mmCIF file of C-alpha atoms in Angstrom:
data_model
loop_
_atom_site.group_PDB
_atom_site.id
_atom_site.type_symbol
_atom_site.label_atom_id
_atom_site.label_comp_id
_atom_site.label_asym_id
_atom_site.label_seq_id
_atom_site.Cartn_x
_atom_site.Cartn_y
_atom_site.Cartn_z
ATOM 1 C CA UNK A 1 68.678 7.673 43.303
ATOM 2 C CA UNK A 2 67.096 10.096 40.837
ATOM 3 C CA UNK A 3 69.260 11.394 38.012
ATOM 4 C CA UNK A 4 69.411 15.067 37.065
ATOM 5 C CA UNK A 5 67.619 14.500 33.747
ATOM 6 C CA UNK A 6 64.604 13.103 35.627
ATOM 7 C CA UNK A 7 64.593 16.038 38.023
ATOM 8 C CA UNK A 8 64.797 18.518 35.125
ATOM 9 C CA UNK A 9 62.022 16.705 33.229
ATOM 10 C CA UNK A 10 59.733 16.737 36.244
ATOM 11 C CA UNK A 11 60.460 20.430 36.828
ATOM 12 C CA UNK A 12 59.571 21.136 33.191
ATOM 13 C CA UNK A 13 56.290 19.265 33.114
ATOM 14 C CA UNK A 14 55.222 20.789 36.439
ATOM 15 C CA UNK A 15 56.049 24.343 35.368
ATOM 16 C CA UNK A 16 52.884 26.484 35.019
ATOM 17 C CA UNK A 17 54.084 28.024 31.741
ATOM 18 C CA UNK A 18 54.756 24.598 30.221
ATOM 19 C CA UNK A 19 51.352 23.387 31.369
ATOM 20 C CA UNK A 20 49.646 26.444 29.842
ATOM 21 C CA UNK A 21 51.482 26.004 26.544
ATOM 22 C CA UNK A 22 50.541 22.315 26.510
ATOM 23 C CA UNK A 23 46.883 23.216 27.097
ATOM 24 C CA UNK A 24 46.950 25.791 24.287
ATOM 25 C CA UNK A 25 48.542 23.270 21.945
ATOM 26 C CA UNK A 26 45.783 20.779 22.740
ATOM 27 C CA UNK A 27 43.107 23.428 22.067
ATOM 28 C CA UNK A 28 44.685 24.401 18.743
ATOM 29 C CA UNK A 29 45.227 20.830 17.553
ATOM 30 C CA UNK A 30 41.722 19.752 18.518
ATOM 31 C CA UNK A 31 40.137 22.684 16.668
ATOM 32 C CA UNK A 32 38.621 24.164 19.852
ATOM 33 C CA UNK A 33 40.798 27.319 19.855
ATOM 34 C CA UNK A 34 39.455 30.616 18.596
ATOM 35 C CA UNK A 35 41.077 32.098 15.458
ATOM 36 C CA UNK A 36 43.104 34.690 17.394
ATOM 37 C CA UNK A 37 44.641 32.009 19.618
ATOM 38 C CA UNK A 38 45.483 29.892 16.572
ATOM 39 C CA UNK A 39 47.176 32.877 14.943
ATOM 40 C CA UNK A 40 49.185 33.641 18.083
ATOM 41 C CA UNK A 41 50.141 29.972 18.427
ATOM 42 C CA UNK A 42 51.433 29.939 14.849
ATOM 43 C CA UNK A 43 53.424 33.128 15.506
ATOM 44 C CA UNK A 44 54.967 31.512 18.575
ATOM 45 C CA UNK A 45 55.766 28.363 16.569
ATOM 46 C CA UNK A 46 57.493 30.439 13.892
ATOM 47 C CA UNK A 47 59.488 32.345 16.515
ATOM 48 C CA UNK A 48 60.632 29.171 18.250
ATOM 49 C CA UNK A 49 61.541 27.582 14.909
ATOM 50 C CA UNK A 50 63.625 30.639 14.005
ATOM 51 C CA UNK A 51 65.416 30.530 17.363
ATOM 52 C CA UNK A 52 66.170 26.806 17.092
ATOM 53 C CA UNK A 53 67.413 27.163 13.503
ATOM 54 C CA UNK A 54 69.676 30.034 14.528
ATOM 55 C CA UNK A 55 71.138 28.085 17.445
ATOM 56 C CA UNK A 56 71.619 25.025 15.232
ATOM 57 C CA UNK A 57 73.537 27.122 12.686
ATOM 58 C CA UNK A 58 75.735 28.501 15.460
ATOM 59 C CA UNK A 59 76.539 24.992 16.682
ATOM 60 C CA UNK A 60 77.546 23.519 13.304
ATOM 61 C CA UNK A 61 81.302 23.945 13.647
ATOM 62 C CA UNK A 62 81.506 23.584 17.407
ATOM 63 C CA UNK A 63 83.353 20.525 18.743
ATOM 64 C CA UNK A 64 81.196 18.222 20.872
ATOM 65 C CA UNK A 65 83.201 19.007 23.988
ATOM 66 C CA UNK A 66 82.337 22.717 23.693
ATOM 67 C CA UNK A 67 78.695 22.499 22.625
ATOM 68 C CA UNK A 68 77.068 22.910 26.027
ATOM 69 C CA UNK A 69 79.186 25.952 26.882
ATOM 70 C CA UNK A 70 78.607 27.562 23.484
ATOM 71 C CA UNK A 71 74.861 26.831 23.581
ATOM 72 C CA UNK A 72 74.521 28.318 27.060
ATOM 73 C CA UNK A 73 76.435 31.440 26.002
ATOM 74 C CA UNK A 74 74.267 31.785 22.872
ATOM 75 C CA UNK A 75 71.046 31.422 24.872
ATOM 76 C CA UNK A 76 72.188 33.963 27.473
ATOM 77 C CA UNK A 77 73.162 36.464 24.760
ATOM 78 C CA UNK A 78 69.835 35.944 22.974
ATOM 79 C CA UNK A 79 67.846 36.462 26.176
ATOM 80 C CA UNK A 80 69.880 39.537 27.101
ATOM 81 C CA UNK A 81 69.050 41.024 23.709
ATOM 82 C CA UNK A 82 65.368 40.071 23.503
ATOM 83 C CA UNK A 83 64.029 39.795 27.057
ATOM 84 C CA UNK A 84 62.462 41.040 29.142
ATOM 85 C CA UNK A 85 60.237 42.220 26.378
ATOM 86 C CA UNK A 86 56.494 42.049 26.097
ATOM 87 C CA UNK A 87 55.216 39.301 23.812
ATOM 88 C CA UNK A 88 51.804 38.487 22.384
ATOM 89 C CA UNK A 89 51.711 35.095 24.112
#
């Protein structure tokens, strides 16, 4: 029997967006990416870091039993506010 974490992991690594981001990361880290792609990759990295830091700050005082619910609500609110919106990536 396959557990849900395995199913979710396989869905992630088979997702076309994940695969494209992985390919871009490889290009950037290997030095094969053009300067514009490197700049956009760094902007994306900064954005993701900001989002993760903000979520982490929100979760600081949340009891363990409520973390998943609070995290899901935070993510939904963030997406409602910021997407769909055109990005550079």
